[in-house]
Amino acid sequence: MNTTIAHEPWNKGKLIGQKAPLRLRDIWSIRVRLQIAEKTRDLALFNLAIDSKLRACDLTKLRVRDIAHGAQVSSRAIVMQQKTHRPVQFEITEQTRTALEAWIHKAQLRSEDFLFPSRLHASAHLSIRQYARIVKAWVISIDLDPAMYGTHTLRRTKASLIYRRTKNLRAVQLLLGHTKLESTVRYLGIEVDDALDMAEQTEV
């Protein structure tokens, strides 16, 4: 006699799909809370996550030498993406550089050290799961629904702001390190007709 075991769908009760980007007021609300709480590491991590637009797997594996020369953080950096094996370049704004330099000094990190070491012995650097928990705490701290936001929120935030201001898909594609423009279209959740109109107007 066969007994059928009913398995619940993995996504039952969960919101799936693209995670929402943060709005400018959300960004500043989180920044202010981290500054007031003197969370040096979290402020550096938050600012760099937004500036770099890196996937969690690339962000958590950054070493000090990837973004700094000696004690001075660079204004630009280039990283080889784990997913695509292609380099992507990103800017590091002044406030992010200041936050990173404060963190590197406080943690006494050397050039070859991971930028965000794990506090657990099992891992040398912050894990994606740990990073996800940190992001969730940030989101909850400003009364946003954690089901609507995640690590990809940080990757999408600046890209979405740049797109809304410029409508330049090609620029956003380069900043995100996407190999195909279609990936950027899907990632930003742009209407296809709107995207095609802009793509035709964008010379590459």
PDB file of C-alpha atoms in Angstrom:
ATOM      1  CA  MET A   1       0.000   0.000   0.000  1.00  0.00           C
ATOM      2  CA  ASN A   2       1.487   3.312  -1.104  1.00  0.00           C
ATOM      3  CA  THR A   3       1.274   6.212   1.262  1.00  0.00           C
ATOM      4  CA  THR A   4       1.535   9.629  -0.309  1.00  0.00           C
ATOM      5  CA  ILE A   5       3.236  12.248   1.784  1.00  0.00           C
ATOM      6  CA  ALA A   6       1.923  15.729   1.080  1.00  0.00           C
ATOM      7  CA  HIS A   7       4.743  18.237   0.809  1.00  0.00           C
ATOM      8  CA  GLU A   8       3.976  21.906   1.230  1.00  0.00           C
ATOM      9  CA  PRO A   9       5.320  24.162  -1.528  1.00  0.00           C
ATOM     10  CA  TRP A  10       8.598  25.757  -0.471  1.00  0.00           C
ATOM     11  CA  ASN A  11       7.178  29.214  -1.183  1.00  0.00           C
ATOM     12  CA  LYS A  12       3.874  28.810   0.679  1.00  0.00           C
ATOM     13  CA  GLY A  13       3.208  31.961   2.652  1.00  0.00           C
ATOM     14  CA  LYS A  14       6.324  33.645   1.294  1.00  0.00           C
ATOM     15  CA  LEU A  15       6.587  36.630  -0.992  1.00  0.00           C
ATOM     16  CA  ILE A  16       8.833  35.716  -3.894  1.00  0.00           C
ATOM     17  CA  GLY A  17      10.188  37.727  -6.786  1.00  0.00           C
ATOM     18  CA  GLN A  18      12.266  40.872  -6.874  1.00  0.00           C
ATOM     19  CA  LYS A  19      12.948  42.523  -3.552  1.00  0.00           C
ATOM     20  CA  ALA A  20      12.029  46.202  -3.397  1.00  0.00           C
ATOM     21  CA  PRO A  21      14.799  48.813  -3.473  1.00  0.00           C
ATOM     22  CA  LEU A  22      15.077  51.289  -0.625  1.00  0.00           C
ATOM     23  CA  ARG A  23      13.843  54.850  -1.042  1.00  0.00           C
ATOM     24  CA  LEU A  24      16.151  57.769  -0.255  1.00  0.00           C
ATOM     25  CA  ARG A  25      14.389  58.434   3.043  1.00  0.00           C
ATOM     26  CA  ASP A  26      14.825  54.752   3.984  1.00  0.00           C
ATOM     27  CA  ILE A  27      18.555  54.946   3.249  1.00  0.00           C
ATOM     28  CA  TRP A  28      18.994  57.978   5.453  1.00  0.00           C
ATOM     29  CA  SER A  29      16.822  56.534   8.229  1.00  0.00           C
ATOM     30  CA  ILE A  30      19.023  53.428   8.411  1.00  0.00           C
ATOM     31  CA  ARG A  31      22.240  55.484   8.207  1.00  0.00           C
ATOM     32  CA  VAL A  32      21.184  57.770  11.057  1.00  0.00           C
ATOM     33  CA  ARG A  33      20.219  54.823  13.270  1.00  0.00           C
ATOM     34  CA  LEU A  34      23.561  53.094  12.641  1.00  0.00           C
ATOM     35  CA  GLN A  35      25.469  56.323  13.345  1.00  0.00           C
ATOM     36  CA  ILE A  36      23.576  56.985  16.585  1.00  0.00           C
ATOM     37  CA  ALA A  37      24.127  53.371  17.701  1.00  0.00           C
ATOM     38  CA  GLU A  38      27.834  53.705  16.745  1.00  0.00           C
ATOM     39  CA  LYS A  39      27.668  50.518  14.692  1.00  0.00           C
ATOM     40  CA  THR A  40      30.864  51.154  12.757  1.00  0.00           C
ATOM     41  CA  ARG A  41      30.937  47.848  10.884  1.00  0.00           C
ATOM     42  CA  ASP A  42      27.266  47.941   9.930  1.00  0.00           C
ATOM     43  CA  LEU A  43      27.501  51.522   8.670  1.00  0.00           C
ATOM     44  CA  ALA A  44      30.502  50.623   6.501  1.00  0.00           C
ATOM     45  CA  LEU A  45      28.737  47.485   5.232  1.00  0.00           C
ATOM     46  CA  PHE A  46      25.481  49.323   4.494  1.00  0.00           C
ATOM     47  CA  ASN A  47      27.139  52.205   2.647  1.00  0.00           C
ATOM     48  CA  LEU A  48      29.398  49.922   0.617  1.00  0.00           C
ATOM     49  CA  ALA A  49      26.527  47.571  -0.264  1.00  0.00           C
ATOM     50  CA  ILE A  50      24.616  50.490  -1.778  1.00  0.00           C
ATOM     51  CA  ASP A  51      27.609  52.051  -3.569  1.00  0.00           C
ATOM     52  CA  SER A  52      29.051  48.817  -4.936  1.00  0.00           C
ATOM     53  CA  LYS A  53      25.774  47.270  -6.145  1.00  0.00           C
ATOM     54  CA  LEU A  54      27.492  43.898  -5.643  1.00  0.00           C
ATOM     55  CA  ARG A  55      25.760  40.574  -5.125  1.00  0.00           C
ATOM     56  CA  ALA A  56      25.922  39.287  -1.564  1.00  0.00           C
ATOM     57  CA  CYS A  57      28.398  36.545  -2.577  1.00  0.00           C
ATOM     58  CA  ASP A  58      30.854  39.178  -3.881  1.00  0.00           C
ATOM     59  CA  LEU A  59      30.301  41.791  -1.180  1.00  0.00           C
ATOM     60  CA  THR A  60      30.926  39.410   1.727  1.00  0.00           C
ATOM     61  CA  LYS A  61      34.186  38.144   0.207  1.00  0.00           C
ATOM     62  CA  LEU A  62      35.803  41.536  -0.326  1.00  0.00           C
ATOM     63  CA  ARG A  63      39.268  41.983   1.123  1.00  0.00           C
ATOM     64  CA  VAL A  64      40.685  45.277   2.354  1.00  0.00           C
ATOM     65  CA  ARG A  65      43.055  45.404  -0.626  1.00  0.00           C
ATOM     66  CA  ASP A  66      40.088  45.299  -3.019  1.00  0.00           C
ATOM     67  CA  ILE A  67      38.927  48.740  -1.949  1.00  0.00           C
ATOM     68  CA  ALA A  68      41.935  50.374  -0.264  1.00  0.00           C
ATOM     69  CA  HIS A  69      45.594  51.221  -0.741  1.00  0.00           C
ATOM     70  CA  GLY A  70      47.153  51.084   2.686  1.00  0.00           C
ATOM     71  CA  ALA A  71      44.893  52.950   5.104  1.00  0.00           C
ATOM     72  CA  GLN A  72      43.263  55.027   2.364  1.00  0.00           C
ATOM     73  CA  VAL A  73      40.078  53.796   0.693  1.00  0.00           C
ATOM     74  CA  SER A  74      39.955  54.326  -3.077  1.00  0.00           C
ATOM     75  CA  SER A  75      37.278  56.361  -4.834  1.00  0.00           C
ATOM     76  CA  ARG A  76      36.786  53.492  -7.310  1.00  0.00           C
ATOM     77  CA  ALA A  77      37.268  49.750  -7.177  1.00  0.00           C
ATOM     78  CA  ILE A  78      37.029  46.814  -9.554  1.00  0.00           C
ATOM     79  CA  VAL A  79      35.964  43.297  -8.553  1.00  0.00           C
ATOM     80  CA  MET A  80      35.706  40.009 -10.425  1.00  0.00           C
ATOM     81  CA  GLN A  81      32.137  38.745 -10.094  1.00  0.00           C
ATOM     82  CA  GLN A  82      31.723  35.184  -8.845  1.00  0.00           C
ATOM     83  CA  LYS A  83      28.566  34.552 -10.902  1.00  0.00           C
ATOM     84  CA  THR A  84      29.658  35.886 -14.302  1.00  0.00           C
ATOM     85  CA  HIS A  85      33.479  35.756 -13.940  1.00  0.00           C
ATOM     86  CA  ARG A  86      33.492  39.261 -15.394  1.00  0.00           C
ATOM     87  CA  PRO A  87      34.953  42.369 -13.755  1.00  0.00           C
ATOM     88  CA  VAL A  88      32.664  45.123 -12.536  1.00  0.00           C
ATOM     89  CA  GLN A  89      33.750  48.589 -11.474  1.00  0.00           C
ATOM     90  CA  PHE A  90      32.052  50.733  -8.858  1.00  0.00           C
ATOM     91  CA  GLU A  91      32.438  54.113  -7.211  1.00  0.00           C
ATOM     92  CA  ILE A  92      32.983  54.601  -3.480  1.00  0.00           C
ATOM     93  CA  THR A  93      31.486  57.888  -2.336  1.00  0.00           C
ATOM     94  CA  GLU A  94      33.141  60.106   0.254  1.00  0.00           C
ATOM     95  CA  GLN A  95      30.767  59.160   3.079  1.00  0.00           C
ATOM     96  CA  THR A  96      31.328  55.472   2.316  1.00  0.00           C
ATOM     97  CA  ARG A  97      35.107  55.950   2.274  1.00  0.00           C
ATOM     98  CA  THR A  98      34.909  57.682   5.658  1.00  0.00           C
ATOM     99  CA  ALA A  99      32.796  54.854   7.107  1.00  0.00           C
ATOM    100  CA  LEU A 100      35.136  52.184   5.684  1.00  0.00           C
ATOM    101  CA  GLU A 101      38.282  53.901   6.970  1.00  0.00           C
ATOM    102  CA  ALA A 102      36.723  54.152  10.446  1.00  0.00           C
ATOM    103  CA  TRP A 103      35.854  50.432  10.343  1.00  0.00           C
ATOM    104  CA  ILE A 104      39.279  49.324   9.032  1.00  0.00           C
ATOM    105  CA  HIS A 105      40.971  51.366  11.778  1.00  0.00           C
ATOM    106  CA  LYS A 106      38.662  50.121  14.540  1.00  0.00           C
ATOM    107  CA  ALA A 107      38.971  46.451  13.495  1.00  0.00           C
ATOM    108  CA  GLN A 108      42.737  46.841  12.843  1.00  0.00           C
ATOM    109  CA  LEU A 109      42.389  45.132   9.483  1.00  0.00           C
ATOM    110  CA  ARG A 110      45.400  44.511   7.257  1.00  0.00           C
ATOM    111  CA  SER A 111      45.490  44.653   3.473  1.00  0.00           C
ATOM    112  CA  GLU A 112      45.033  40.891   2.997  1.00  0.00           C
ATOM    113  CA  ASP A 113      42.239  40.575   5.600  1.00  0.00           C
ATOM    114  CA  PHE A 114      38.600  40.116   4.673  1.00  0.00           C
ATOM    115  CA  LEU A 115      36.872  43.485   4.909  1.00  0.00           C
ATOM    116  CA  PHE A 116      34.010  42.024   6.940  1.00  0.00           C
ATOM    117  CA  PRO A 117      35.406  39.138   9.013  1.00  0.00           C
ATOM    118  CA  SER A 118      32.945  36.697  10.510  1.00  0.00           C
ATOM    119  CA  ARG A 119      32.445  36.678  14.254  1.00  0.00           C
ATOM    120  CA  LEU A 120      31.944  32.929  13.998  1.00  0.00           C
ATOM    121  CA  HIS A 121      34.917  30.566  13.936  1.00  0.00           C
ATOM    122  CA  ALA A 122      33.361  28.470  11.172  1.00  0.00           C
ATOM    123  CA  SER A 123      33.831  31.165   8.545  1.00  0.00           C
ATOM    124  CA  ALA A 124      36.661  33.564   7.752  1.00  0.00           C
ATOM    125  CA  HIS A 125      34.314  36.219   6.399  1.00  0.00           C
ATOM    126  CA  LEU A 126      30.720  37.287   6.879  1.00  0.00           C
ATOM    127  CA  SER A 127      28.466  34.622   5.371  1.00  0.00           C
ATOM    128  CA  ILE A 128      25.560  35.405   3.042  1.00  0.00           C
ATOM    129  CA  ARG A 129      23.192  34.118   5.737  1.00  0.00           C
ATOM    130  CA  GLN A 130      24.732  36.405   8.356  1.00  0.00           C
ATOM    131  CA  TYR A 131      24.527  39.311   5.918  1.00  0.00           C
ATOM    132  CA  ALA A 132      20.850  38.521   5.255  1.00  0.00           C
ATOM    133  CA  ARG A 133      20.122  38.619   8.997  1.00  0.00           C
ATOM    134  CA  ILE A 134      21.879  41.990   9.292  1.00  0.00           C
ATOM    135  CA  VAL A 135      19.871  43.407   6.377  1.00  0.00           C
ATOM    136  CA  LYS A 136      16.658  42.126   7.983  1.00  0.00           C
ATOM    137  CA  ALA A 137      17.551  43.923  11.218  1.00  0.00           C
ATOM    138  CA  TRP A 138      18.177  47.172   9.306  1.00  0.00           C
ATOM    139  CA  VAL A 139      14.822  46.915   7.554  1.00  0.00           C
ATOM    140  CA  ILE A 140      12.912  46.136  10.752  1.00  0.00           C
ATOM    141  CA  SER A 141      14.620  49.055  12.545  1.00  0.00           C
ATOM    142  CA  ILE A 142      12.801  51.528  10.259  1.00  0.00           C
ATOM    143  CA  ASP A 143       9.474  49.651  10.396  1.00  0.00           C
ATOM    144  CA  LEU A 144       9.581  48.130   6.909  1.00  0.00           C
ATOM    145  CA  ASP A 145       8.217  44.646   6.154  1.00  0.00           C
ATOM    146  CA  PRO A 146      11.223  42.259   6.106  1.00  0.00           C
ATOM    147  CA  ALA A 147       9.364  39.973   3.671  1.00  0.00           C
ATOM    148  CA  MET A 148       9.547  42.730   1.047  1.00  0.00           C
ATOM    149  CA  TYR A 149      13.274  43.418   1.360  1.00  0.00           C
ATOM    150  CA  GLY A 150      16.495  41.391   1.354  1.00  0.00           C
ATOM    151  CA  THR A 151      20.169  41.439   0.388  1.00  0.00           C
ATOM    152  CA  HIS A 152      19.226  42.114  -3.245  1.00  0.00           C
ATOM    153  CA  THR A 153      17.491  45.266  -2.007  1.00  0.00           C
ATOM    154  CA  LEU A 154      20.907  46.804  -1.378  1.00  0.00           C
ATOM    155  CA  ARG A 155      22.144  45.756  -4.830  1.00  0.00           C
ATOM    156  CA  ARG A 156      19.082  47.229  -6.550  1.00  0.00           C
ATOM    157  CA  THR A 157      18.755  50.481  -4.585  1.00  0.00           C
ATOM    158  CA  LYS A 158      21.303  52.747  -6.269  1.00  0.00           C
ATOM    159  CA  ALA A 159      20.750  51.151  -9.685  1.00  0.00           C
ATOM    160  CA  SER A 160      17.021  51.934  -9.429  1.00  0.00           C
ATOM    161  CA  LEU A 161      17.711  55.529  -8.360  1.00  0.00           C
ATOM    162  CA  ILE A 162      20.155  56.023 -11.241  1.00  0.00           C
ATOM    163  CA  TYR A 163      17.687  54.559 -13.732  1.00  0.00           C
ATOM    164  CA  ARG A 164      14.838  56.755 -12.501  1.00  0.00           C
ATOM    165  CA  ARG A 165      16.991  59.867 -12.825  1.00  0.00           C
ATOM    166  CA  THR A 166      18.679  59.124 -16.154  1.00  0.00           C
ATOM    167  CA  LYS A 167      16.577  56.449 -17.925  1.00  0.00           C
ATOM    168  CA  ASN A 168      19.966  55.166 -19.145  1.00  0.00           C
ATOM    169  CA  LEU A 169      19.673  51.377 -19.264  1.00  0.00           C
ATOM    170  CA  ARG A 170      23.144  50.817 -20.682  1.00  0.00           C
ATOM    171  CA  ALA A 171      24.758  52.713 -17.812  1.00  0.00           C
ATOM    172  CA  VAL A 172      22.825  50.685 -15.242  1.00  0.00           C
ATOM    173  CA  GLN A 173      23.715  47.469 -17.085  1.00  0.00           C
ATOM    174  CA  LEU A 174      27.424  48.313 -16.780  1.00  0.00           C
ATOM    175  CA  LEU A 175      27.105  49.282 -13.124  1.00  0.00           C
ATOM    176  CA  LEU A 176      25.343  46.019 -12.254  1.00  0.00           C
ATOM    177  CA  GLY A 177      27.778  43.940 -14.310  1.00  0.00           C
ATOM    178  CA  HIS A 178      25.021  42.319 -16.368  1.00  0.00           C
ATOM    179  CA  THR A 179      26.103  40.640 -19.600  1.00  0.00           C
ATOM    180  CA  LYS A 180      22.739  41.250 -21.307  1.00  0.00           C
ATOM    181  CA  LEU A 181      20.531  44.325 -21.405  1.00  0.00           C
ATOM    182  CA  GLU A 182      17.502  42.056 -20.999  1.00  0.00           C
ATOM    183  CA  SER A 183      18.791  41.046 -17.566  1.00  0.00           C
ATOM    184  CA  THR A 184      18.870  44.694 -16.522  1.00  0.00           C
ATOM    185  CA  VAL A 185      15.348  45.223 -17.835  1.00  0.00           C
ATOM    186  CA  ARG A 186      14.056  42.294 -15.758  1.00  0.00           C
ATOM    187  CA  TYR A 187      16.104  43.317 -12.759  1.00  0.00           C
ATOM    188  CA  LEU A 188      14.696  46.830 -12.677  1.00  0.00           C
ATOM    189  CA  GLY A 189      11.181  45.636 -13.441  1.00  0.00           C
ATOM    190  CA  ILE A 190      10.805  47.977 -16.413  1.00  0.00           C
ATOM    191  CA  GLU A 191       7.858  47.697 -18.759  1.00  0.00           C
ATOM    192  CA  VAL A 192       9.069  46.035 -21.963  1.00  0.00           C
ATOM    193  CA  ASP A 193       7.725  48.655 -24.373  1.00  0.00           C
ATOM    194  CA  ASP A 194       9.203  51.445 -22.293  1.00  0.00           C
ATOM    195  CA  ALA A 195      12.527  49.593 -22.154  1.00  0.00           C
ATOM    196  CA  LEU A 196      12.654  49.012 -25.904  1.00  0.00           C
ATOM    197  CA  ASP A 197      11.938  52.685 -26.608  1.00  0.00           C
ATOM    198  CA  MET A 198      14.808  53.692 -24.351  1.00  0.00           C
ATOM    199  CA  ALA A 199      17.116  50.995 -25.692  1.00  0.00           C
ATOM    200  CA  GLU A 200      16.562  52.289 -29.247  1.00  0.00           C
ATOM    201  CA  GLN A 201      17.518  55.767 -28.065  1.00  0.00           C
ATOM    202  CA  THR A 202      20.622  54.520 -26.267  1.00  0.00           C
ATOM    203  CA  GLU A 203      23.646  54.241 -28.521  1.00  0.00           C
ATOM    204  CA  VAL A 204      26.179  51.660 -27.450  1.00  0.00           C
TER     205      VAL A 204
END
